[in-house]
Amino acid sequence: MRHLPLADPGTADHRSPGRFLWWLAKGQWRTLAGGMSFGVVWMCSSAVMPAVIGRAIDAGVADRDGSALLGWAGVLLAIGLVGAAAGIIRHRFAVTNWLTAAYRVVQLVTRHATHLGATLPRRVSTGEVVSIGTNDLSYVGNLMDVLGRAAGALVSFVVVALILLQTSVVLGLLVLVGMPVLLAGVVPLLRPLQARNLAQREMMGRLANLASDIVTGLRVLRGIGGERVFHRRYAEQSQQVRRAGVRVMALQSVLDALQVLLPGLFVVVVVWVGARFAVEGRISAGELVAFYGYAAFLLLPLRTATELANKSIRAFVAARRIVTVLAIEPDIADPDRAAIEPGPDEPLLDVASGVRVVPGVVTALVSEPPQDAAGVADRLGRFAAGDVRWGGVALADLPREVVRRRIIVSDTAAMLFAGRLGEQVDVHARGPRSLADALDAASADDVLAGLPDGLGSMVAEKGRSFSGGQRQRLVLARALALDPEVLVLVEPTSAVDAHTEARVAERLGRARRGRTTVVTTTSPLLLDRVDRVCFLEAGHVVAEGSHADLLASTPAYRAVVTREVEETV
């Protein structure tokens, strides 16, 4: 499907579910209007058929007039052809409306997820986002689908009521009053049905999140023998979701039963009254047949009305979950007035820690615990709030797009997406030479050699087909292939063996020669190859210099690095 026109996420009205659904409908009003127009023609064609049949019986059969009967049969055929054509076109509009609404929701949520960046996983669970992309978009699409038929149901109901009023005031009033009364009979079910739907939807989101966590950590669970524990927990929660679903469907079954019972009672009443009038001679035989046809036809508008109420409830519940995500604001926002970008050779200074990143060299950050150095990396990449100066410019005064373009942060949570390996590593399609250099610098040549189709091989979701060390080297190669002005690497070799780490250490400096690079690590193999080291204690720089100088002059630094050596051995 082509990329659908969609306003910027910031313009989406996410103040309430109702306003969001209205905003969504307004964005595709042309196809909705087309569906409603042909829905009206389709249902009105069916609505006038009983009148034509009644006239054919009175003028053709009762009066024994063959030409009149043939003429009315021709009219009936023409109306049927118009109704059939309108029904086909209406259905095409209905499918278009469903797809347009559903995929606009996908595009909107995806674009807003991109806008949120690192804020999203901290504020919303994976299962919640997955549920939006699997269930909620269907419910929103179903509402846009039924609107065409609902418009036809409303107009055809008015048409039938007017025809009946012209024939019999009593029957006309019976239809005009009876239909709203029947619809009012299902209103008390709508609010509890909405509450049960919302409760089940929240439970499904939590269950999907638990399933995602189990799948992601399955290898770890097997290692610690926790499979049965989490299986039991998942089974318990799934049973809770099942019971909630049964409660929803118990009420839904009553609503579905009323969709059959109430229209059936209505048909019985209308036919009984019409039959009494026919016996009394107040209406003709043809009019009696027409009345029965009207009563049978009115089943469709009544069921459509209850279907609209049902799907509106589901869409409202889904929209509430969607606007919850859309209402999230990024932790790091763009400035009201952007500052002028700093030059290419300006140093970076993290004021909180005192880390000064010198342009054109490889700087290592060492800390105990490692989270302190990782926090500096987040601030340098503006993934966390902090006072960072780039030359004479505060990083917070620069648009996020500028920071993301010039400063790349690759941390331990970075992953590979499903797709061809070459497209995953060479994101900006810089060419085979740049890609080959990046793979060589990350010592990932052996990973490539072990794949049957090389760079054309398909990567499984989250790179599950690779080991931890292979995945880490491919992620490093991707970062190097981008060749950013400033590259920040968080523990880039924590999952590889010592021999591979030595190769990466040797090649990384060569690959980034003349480019600003920051590495957080406690690996002596890497530290021995960098240009300068900043040692942090309690989040502040307490020593700077070469790896050899700090080993000789700073006991705390030596203790951190030595412990890393002992663990490796």
C-alpha positions as MATLAB code, in Angstrom:
seq = 'MRHLPLADPGTADHRSPGRFLWWLAKGQWRTLAGGMSFGVVWMCSSAVMPAVIGRAIDAGVADRDGSALLGWAGVLLAIGLVGAAAGIIRHRFAVTNWLTAAYRVVQLVTRHATHLGATLPRRVSTGEVVSIGTNDLSYVGNLMDVLGRAAGALVSFVVVALILLQTSVVLGLLVLVGMPVLLAGVVPLLRPLQARNLAQREMMGRLANLASDIVTGLRVLRGIGGERVFHRRYAEQSQQVRRAGVRVMALQSVLDALQVLLPGLFVVVVVWVGARFAVEGRISAGELVAFYGYAAFLLLPLRTATELANKSIRAFVAARRIVTVLAIEPDIADPDRAAIEPGPDEPLLDVASGVRVVPGVVTALVSEPPQDAAGVADRLGRFAAGDVRWGGVALADLPREVVRRRIIVSDTAAMLFAGRLGEQVDVHARGPRSLADALDAASADDVLAGLPDGLGSMVAEKGRSFSGGQRQRLVLARALALDPEVLVLVEPTSAVDAHTEARVAERLGRARRGRTTVVTTTSPLLLDRVDRVCFLEAGHVVAEGSHADLLASTPAYRAVVTREVEETV';
ca = [
       0.000    0.000    0.000;
       1.212    3.529   -0.766;
       2.271    5.786    2.082;
      -0.940    7.414    3.252;
      -1.076   11.181    3.819;
      -0.741   11.811    7.521;
      -0.315   14.911    9.619;
       2.609   15.299   11.936;
       2.106   13.421   15.228;
       2.073   16.684   17.087;
      -1.053   17.784   15.179;
      -3.039   14.668   16.053;
      -5.829   15.449   18.522;
      -5.019   13.014   21.320;
      -6.844   14.837   24.116;
      -9.632   12.228   24.214;
     -10.582    9.010   22.388;
     -13.652   10.660   20.862;
     -11.692   13.587   19.471;
      -9.031   11.252   18.144;
     -11.624    9.173   16.258;
     -13.163   12.375   14.894;
      -9.727   13.604   13.793;
      -9.085   10.254   12.120;
     -12.455   10.320   10.310;
     -11.921   13.919    9.213;
      -8.620   12.914    7.644;
     -10.344   10.450    5.292;
     -13.670   12.225    4.819;
     -13.678   11.745    1.061;
     -13.686    7.945    1.163;
     -16.072    7.995    4.119;
     -18.436   10.255    2.190;
     -18.171    7.939   -0.816;
     -18.969    4.891    1.316;
     -21.906    6.639    2.947;
     -23.286    7.868   -0.393;
     -23.238    4.456   -2.010;
     -24.432    2.918    1.261;
     -27.503    5.149    1.067;
     -28.144    4.184   -2.566;
     -27.634    0.501   -1.772;
     -30.019    0.368    1.182;
     -32.616    2.695   -0.339;
     -32.725    0.436   -3.395;
     -33.652   -2.434   -1.124;
     -36.057   -0.233    0.848;
     -38.261    0.671   -2.153;
     -38.431   -2.859   -3.525;
     -41.391   -3.885   -1.314;
     -43.328   -0.855   -2.628;
     -42.625   -1.885   -6.226;
     -43.625   -5.491   -5.503;
     -46.851   -4.275   -3.858;
     -47.684   -2.134   -6.876;
     -46.957   -5.058   -9.208;
     -49.385   -7.256   -7.221;
     -52.174   -4.662   -7.143;
     -51.782   -3.294  -10.684;
     -50.660   -6.474  -12.441;
     -51.877   -9.563  -10.597;
     -55.057   -8.278   -8.905;
     -56.191   -6.307  -11.983;
     -54.974   -9.042  -14.383;
     -52.979   -6.503  -16.417;
     -49.992   -8.237  -18.053;
     -48.406   -5.091  -19.444;
     -48.527   -3.397  -16.021;
     -47.023   -6.464  -14.407;
     -44.233   -6.506  -17.011;
     -43.606   -2.790  -16.526;
     -43.300   -3.099  -12.757;
     -41.071   -6.141  -13.175;
     -38.773   -4.004  -15.334;
     -38.704   -1.311  -12.661;
     -37.866   -3.957  -10.081;
     -35.013   -5.231  -12.285;
     -33.605   -1.731  -12.752;
     -33.696   -1.048   -9.013;
     -32.000   -4.383   -8.373;
     -29.212   -3.567  -10.820;
     -28.693   -0.143   -9.259;
     -28.618   -1.720   -5.787;
     -26.158   -4.385   -6.890;
     -23.783   -1.847   -8.460;
     -24.048    0.450   -5.440;
     -23.418   -2.498   -3.116;
     -20.218   -3.443   -4.937;
     -18.884    0.108   -4.902;
     -19.925    0.558   -1.250;
     -18.004   -2.556   -0.315;
     -14.909   -1.268   -2.081;
     -15.188    1.995   -0.151;
     -15.701    0.031    3.074;
     -12.501   -1.952    2.530;
     -10.647    1.248    1.640;
     -11.927    2.961    4.771;
     -10.879    0.021    6.942;
      -7.380   -0.165    5.486;
      -6.889    3.596    5.476;
      -7.889    3.982    9.126;
      -5.932    0.938   10.297;
      -2.718    1.843    8.532;
      -2.967    5.523    9.409;
      -2.991    4.372   13.039;
       0.111    2.247   12.332;
       1.891    5.135   10.641;
       0.878    7.583   13.365;
       2.013    5.364   16.236;
       5.216    4.389   14.412;
       6.091    7.990   13.636;
       5.350    9.036   17.202;
       7.487    6.134   18.457;
      10.328    7.477   16.332;
       9.657   10.944   17.722;
       9.821    9.617   21.296;
      13.014    7.642   20.696;
      14.494    6.295   23.911;
      11.534    7.645   25.919;
       9.117    5.044   24.534;
      10.508    1.839   26.112;
      10.814    3.629   29.445;
       7.175    4.753   29.459;
       5.243    2.061   27.577;
       5.578   -1.707   27.641;
       6.325   -3.661   24.474;
       3.076   -5.598   24.808;
       1.074   -2.364   24.800;
       2.562   -1.242   21.496;
       2.162   -4.738   20.011;
      -1.528   -4.766   20.984;
      -2.067   -1.458   19.196;
      -0.533   -2.915   16.034;
      -2.562   -6.139   16.186;
      -5.939   -5.504   17.859;
      -6.635   -1.813   18.258;
      -6.097   -0.874   14.634;
      -8.686   -3.522   13.640;
     -11.286   -2.058   15.988;
     -10.711    1.453   14.658;
     -10.877    0.154   11.083;
     -14.131   -1.703   11.829;
     -15.760    1.540   12.944;
     -14.794    3.309    9.705;
     -16.060    0.281    7.790;
     -19.546    0.269    9.347;
     -20.155    4.025    8.949;
     -21.170    3.628    5.285;
     -23.809    1.042    6.107;
     -24.942    3.053    9.132;
     -25.639    6.090    6.955;
     -27.593    3.893    4.547;
     -29.523    2.358    7.445;
     -30.550    5.780    8.772;
     -31.692    7.181    5.420;
     -33.483    3.975    4.365;
     -35.305    3.893    7.703;
     -36.609    7.413    7.069;
     -37.607    6.461    3.496;
     -39.558    3.410    4.669;
     -41.255    5.388    7.437;
     -42.385    8.071    4.951;
     -43.761    5.438    2.559;
     -45.665    3.758    5.376;
     -47.063    7.084    6.605;
     -48.485    7.767    3.157;
     -50.152    4.354    3.119;
     -51.163    4.006    6.776;
     -50.543    6.537    9.506;
     -50.758    3.843   12.176;
     -48.140    1.604   10.532;
     -45.920    4.572    9.772;
     -45.985    5.711   13.393;
     -45.437    2.119   14.508;
     -42.166    2.067   12.556;
     -41.081    5.584   13.535;
     -41.699    4.967   17.220;
     -40.979    1.241   17.408;
     -37.473    1.329   15.971;
     -36.065    3.890   18.460;
     -37.750    2.022   21.312;
     -36.064   -1.226   20.229;
     -32.693    0.510   19.999;
     -33.200    1.979   23.448;
     -33.563   -1.583   24.715;
     -29.889   -2.296   24.033;
     -28.501    0.989   25.436;
     -28.232   -0.297   29.047;
     -25.830   -2.985   27.811;
     -23.396   -0.582   26.173;
     -21.703    0.969   29.217;
     -20.968   -2.328   31.049;
     -19.819   -3.826   27.745;
     -17.394   -0.927   27.293;
     -16.039   -1.366   30.831;
     -15.495   -5.104   30.335;
     -13.854   -4.509   26.955;
     -11.471   -1.996   28.511;
     -10.538   -4.332   31.358;
      -9.880   -7.210   28.957;
      -7.851   -4.944   26.675;
      -5.571   -3.905   29.545;
      -5.099   -7.522   30.607;
      -4.254   -8.527   27.027;
      -1.603   -5.795   26.919;
       0.010   -7.081   30.111;
      -0.113  -10.658   28.817;
       1.501   -9.651   25.518;
       4.220   -7.837   27.446;
       4.885  -10.937   29.579;
       5.064  -13.106   26.453;
       7.536  -10.668   24.865;
       9.717  -10.732   27.980;
       9.688  -14.535   28.087;
      10.621  -14.879   24.418;
      13.398  -12.280   24.757;
      14.872  -13.886   27.861;
      14.219  -17.529   26.994;
      17.907  -18.389   26.797;
      18.522  -16.889   30.234;
      15.452  -18.628   31.672;
      16.727  -21.975   30.446;
      20.117  -21.275   31.958;
      18.678  -20.681   35.427;
      15.897  -23.258   35.163;
      13.134  -20.665   35.306;
      11.070  -21.937   32.388;
       8.433  -23.676   34.517;
       8.041  -20.686   36.820;
       7.390  -18.297   33.966;
       5.260  -20.870   32.153;
       3.059  -21.135   35.231;
       2.899  -17.354   35.540;
       1.960  -17.000   31.866;
      -0.674  -19.735   32.199;
      -2.232  -17.988   35.195;
      -2.394  -14.632   33.434;
      -3.716  -16.178   30.227;
      -6.517  -17.793   32.220;
      -7.357  -14.422   33.711;
      -7.533  -12.975   30.191;
      -9.712  -15.928   29.136;
     -12.119  -15.341   32.029;
     -12.249  -11.636   31.176;
     -12.976  -12.569   27.563;
     -15.786  -14.875   28.684;
     -17.287  -12.004   30.698;
     -17.109   -9.763   27.644;
     -18.652  -12.369   25.366;
     -21.382  -13.192   27.897;
     -22.620   -9.626   27.566;
     -21.831   -9.612   23.861;
     -23.965  -12.732   23.353;
     -26.922  -10.974   25.005;
     -26.439   -8.047   22.644;
     -26.209  -10.408   19.652;
     -29.332  -12.251   20.797;
     -31.223   -8.977   21.092;
     -30.189   -8.169   17.523;
     -32.240  -11.199   16.476;
     -35.016  -11.141   19.086;
     -36.018   -7.487   18.966;
     -36.196   -7.212   15.148;
     -38.115  -10.519   15.087;
     -40.687   -9.188   17.535;
     -40.898   -6.011   15.497;
     -41.618   -7.988   12.304;
     -44.323   -9.983   14.069;
     -46.052   -6.844   15.330;
     -45.921   -5.045   11.970;
     -47.179   -8.096   10.047;
     -49.955   -8.716   12.589;
     -51.152   -5.115   12.413;
     -50.926   -5.133    8.631;
     -52.863   -8.391    8.387;
     -55.654   -6.947   10.570;
     -55.845   -3.906    8.313;
     -55.977   -6.119    5.222;
     -58.865   -8.168    6.696;
     -60.688   -4.984    7.541;
     -60.159   -3.744    3.972;
     -58.134   -0.736    5.006;
     -55.180   -1.831    2.836;
     -54.935   -3.956   -0.302;
     -53.271   -7.339   -0.715;
     -50.309   -5.724   -2.470;
     -49.899   -3.239    0.334;
     -49.955   -6.094    2.850;
     -47.146   -7.840    0.980;
     -45.272   -4.548    0.841;
     -45.707   -4.092    4.588;
     -44.266   -7.521    5.208;
     -41.347   -6.660    2.926;
     -40.764   -3.419    4.840;
     -40.826   -5.264    8.145;
     -38.319   -7.830    6.842;
     -36.113   -5.102    5.375;
     -36.081   -3.115    8.598;
     -34.192   -5.994   10.216;
     -31.118   -4.802    8.312;
     -31.119   -1.167    9.545;
     -31.839   -2.316   13.096;
     -28.976   -4.822   13.108;
     -26.710   -2.244   11.500;
     -27.553    0.224   14.259;
     -26.709   -2.274   17.008;
     -23.554   -3.245   15.101;
     -22.567    0.438   14.972;
     -23.053    0.715   18.739;
     -20.990   -2.423   19.350;
     -18.110   -1.420   17.082;
     -18.154    2.123   18.418;
     -17.550    0.764   21.911;
     -14.625   -1.371   20.765;
     -13.176    1.510   18.727;
     -13.532    3.876   21.693;
     -11.659    1.454   23.954;
      -8.946    0.999   21.316;
      -8.685    4.751   20.774;
      -8.196    5.264   24.506;
      -5.139    3.000   24.402;
      -3.828    4.713   21.280;
      -4.141    8.242   22.655;
      -2.382    7.098   25.826;
       0.703    6.421   23.702;
       0.265    9.548   21.572;
      -0.001   11.713   24.691;
       3.504   10.761   25.813;
       6.008   13.553   25.382;
       9.725   12.867   24.849;
      11.921   13.271   27.892;
      14.279   15.353   25.772;
      12.467   18.021   23.763;
      13.702   20.321   21.008;
      14.521   23.897   22.053;
      12.121   26.727   21.253;
      14.926   28.559   19.459;
      17.754   26.524   17.995;
      21.313   27.689   18.453;
      23.878   27.827   15.659;
      25.628   24.486   15.176;
      29.173   24.272   16.525;
      32.099   23.759   14.192;
      33.516   20.320   13.351;
      36.552   20.605   15.659;
      34.884   21.777   18.853;
      35.380   19.778   22.093;
      32.516   18.209   24.057;
      32.298   18.879   27.799;
      30.016   17.049   30.201;
      29.800   19.566   33.039;
      28.356   17.140   35.615;
      31.241   14.663   35.370;
      33.976   16.930   34.054;
      34.586   14.657   31.049;
      36.156   16.606   28.198;
      36.116   14.926   24.806;
      39.013   16.126   22.691;
      38.260   16.309   18.949;
      39.985   13.845   16.644;
      41.164   11.344   19.264;
      39.850    8.183   20.910;
      38.891    8.818   24.543;
      38.036    6.009   26.965;
      35.793    6.405   30.017;
      36.405    4.053   32.939;
      34.238    3.955   36.050;
      33.113    1.736   38.864;
      30.245    1.081   38.574;
      30.118    1.074   34.747;
      26.727    2.823   34.822;
      28.472    6.104   35.631;
      30.376    6.038   32.332;
      27.230    4.898   30.491;
      25.385    7.886   31.997;
      28.011   10.220   30.550;
      27.524    8.546   27.146;
      23.760    9.120   27.360;
      24.273   12.788   28.145;
      26.813   13.228   25.336;
      24.285   11.781   22.877;
      21.445   13.771   24.501;
      19.514   10.675   25.466;
      19.443   11.974   29.034;
      19.177   15.480   30.393;
      22.395   17.170   31.427;
      24.576   20.225   30.973;
      26.771   19.333   28.000;
      28.703   21.970   26.073;
      29.792   21.540   22.489;
      32.304   24.295   22.021;
      30.413   27.343   23.215;
      26.980   25.863   22.535;
      24.805   24.003   25.030;
      23.738   20.648   23.576;
      20.204   21.303   24.872;
      19.995   24.336   22.543;
      20.474   22.186   19.451;
      17.624   20.323   17.721;
      17.644   16.592   18.362;
      17.944   15.975   14.614;
      21.265   17.830   14.569;
      22.601   15.919   17.578;
      21.487   12.538   16.182;
      23.082   13.323   12.818;
      26.448   14.398   14.210;
      26.718   12.261   17.372;
      26.027    8.527   17.219;
      25.681    6.512   20.434;
      25.865    2.719   20.139;
      25.154    1.038   23.470;
      24.765   -2.519   24.713;
      21.004   -2.456   24.066;
      21.475   -1.849   20.322;
      20.029   -4.627   18.196;
      19.616   -5.780   14.622;
      16.246   -5.706   12.902;
      14.813   -8.327   10.594;
      15.952   -7.954    6.976;
      18.970   -8.420    4.773;
      22.280   -8.193    6.612;
      23.802   -5.715    4.169;
      20.889   -3.306    4.671;
      21.140   -3.706    8.451;
      24.841   -2.876    8.641;
      25.151   -0.323    5.827;
      22.159    1.785    6.893;
      22.927    4.791    4.679;
      24.049    2.676    1.707;
      27.554    4.166    1.652;
      28.795    1.388   -0.596;
      30.594   -1.953   -0.407;
      34.019   -0.469    0.307;
      32.865    1.455    3.376;
      30.942   -1.619    4.537;
      33.951   -3.896    4.088;
      36.151   -1.508    6.087;
      33.583   -1.377    8.896;
      33.253   -5.167    9.053;
      37.022   -5.524    9.111;
      37.411   -2.946   11.897;
      34.767   -4.757   13.964;
      36.467   -8.110   13.273;
      33.171   -9.394   11.849;
      34.607  -10.966    8.687;
      34.216  -14.465   10.109;
      30.524  -13.817   10.802;
      30.025  -12.858    7.188;
      32.049  -15.845    5.938;
      29.824  -18.249    7.893;
      26.625  -17.076    6.186;
      25.486  -18.867    3.007;
      24.424  -15.679    1.186;
      26.891  -13.261    2.773;
      25.470   -9.757    3.014;
      22.319  -10.995    1.283;
      21.497  -13.332    4.170;
      18.304  -12.612    6.091;
      18.641  -11.519    9.705;
      16.103  -12.954   12.139;
      14.168  -10.646   14.454;
      16.512   -8.925   16.944;
      19.388  -10.858   15.344;
      18.461  -14.061   17.209;
      20.285  -16.193   14.645;
      23.636  -14.759   15.839;
      25.465  -15.352   19.093;
      25.900  -12.473   21.528;
      29.448  -11.813   20.377;
      28.546  -11.945   16.690;
      25.602   -9.611   17.192;
      27.785   -7.167   19.122;
      30.403   -7.055   16.391;
      27.767   -6.497   13.699;
      26.281   -3.658   15.736;
      29.776   -2.160   16.057;
      30.295   -2.512   12.304;
      26.995   -0.686   11.718;
      28.116    2.204   13.916;
      31.506    2.401   12.172;
      29.881    2.264    8.719;
      27.905    5.412    9.574;
      31.252    7.223   10.030;
      29.769    9.942   12.274;
      31.558   13.071   13.348;
      31.385   11.886   16.975;
      31.002    8.209   17.825;
      30.195    7.054   21.367;
      30.563    3.310   22.009;
      29.280    1.767   25.251;
      31.065   -1.487   26.152;
      31.553   -2.444   22.463;
      33.492   -5.671   23.216;
      31.846   -6.959   26.400;
      30.517  -10.129   24.708;
      33.553  -11.181   22.626;
      36.541  -13.362   23.505;
      39.989  -11.961   24.284;
      41.504  -12.711   20.852;
      38.661  -10.991   19.016;
      38.784   -8.097   21.450;
      42.487   -7.622   20.754;
      41.799   -7.419   17.002;
      38.970   -4.916   17.541;
      41.201   -2.820   19.803;
      43.940   -2.722   17.197;
      41.631   -1.847   14.279;
      39.257    0.575   16.003;
      41.824    3.348   16.374;
      42.886    2.939   12.758;
      39.284    3.053   11.518;
      38.516    6.190   13.550;
      41.800    8.011   12.969;
      41.195   11.752   12.966;
      37.585   11.314   14.143;
      36.233   11.996   17.620;
      35.503    8.749   19.445;
      34.427    7.930   23.005;
      34.531    4.381   24.379;
      33.224    3.297   27.770;
      35.081    0.161   28.839;
      37.208   -1.461   31.531;
      39.004   -3.763   29.107;
      42.804   -3.338   29.300;
      43.085   -4.495   25.678;
      41.018   -1.539   24.515;
      42.412    0.891   27.048;
      45.962    0.182   25.906;
      45.057    1.285   22.361;
      43.137    4.524   23.040;
      44.701    8.007   23.001;
      43.537    9.128   26.461;
      41.611    7.728   29.424;
      39.277    9.518   31.835;
      38.785    7.704   35.143;
      35.576    8.477   37.049;
      34.747    7.966   40.694;
      31.257    8.748   42.028;
      30.443   10.129   38.571;
      33.310   12.646   38.437;
      36.649   12.629   36.630;
      39.447   12.104   39.138;
      42.300   11.244   36.777;
      43.227   11.609   33.116;
      46.095   10.340   31.013;
      47.269    7.277   29.124;
      46.404    3.776   30.259;
      50.004    3.083   31.307;
      50.269    6.332   33.273;
      47.029    5.707   35.173;
      48.052    2.132   35.985;
      51.203    3.467   37.566;
      49.764    6.531   39.316;
      46.153    5.732   40.277;
      45.570    2.688   42.537;
      41.766    2.905   42.227;
      42.050    2.777   38.445;
      44.465   -0.120   38.654;
      42.016   -2.004   40.923;
      39.167   -1.621   38.435;
      41.239   -2.704   35.445;
      42.955   -5.553   37.296;
      39.649   -7.001   38.391;
      38.531   -6.986   34.770;
      41.719   -8.885   33.807;
      41.185  -11.492   36.534;
      37.585  -12.071   35.464;
      38.666  -12.490   31.865;
      41.283  -15.046   32.778;
];
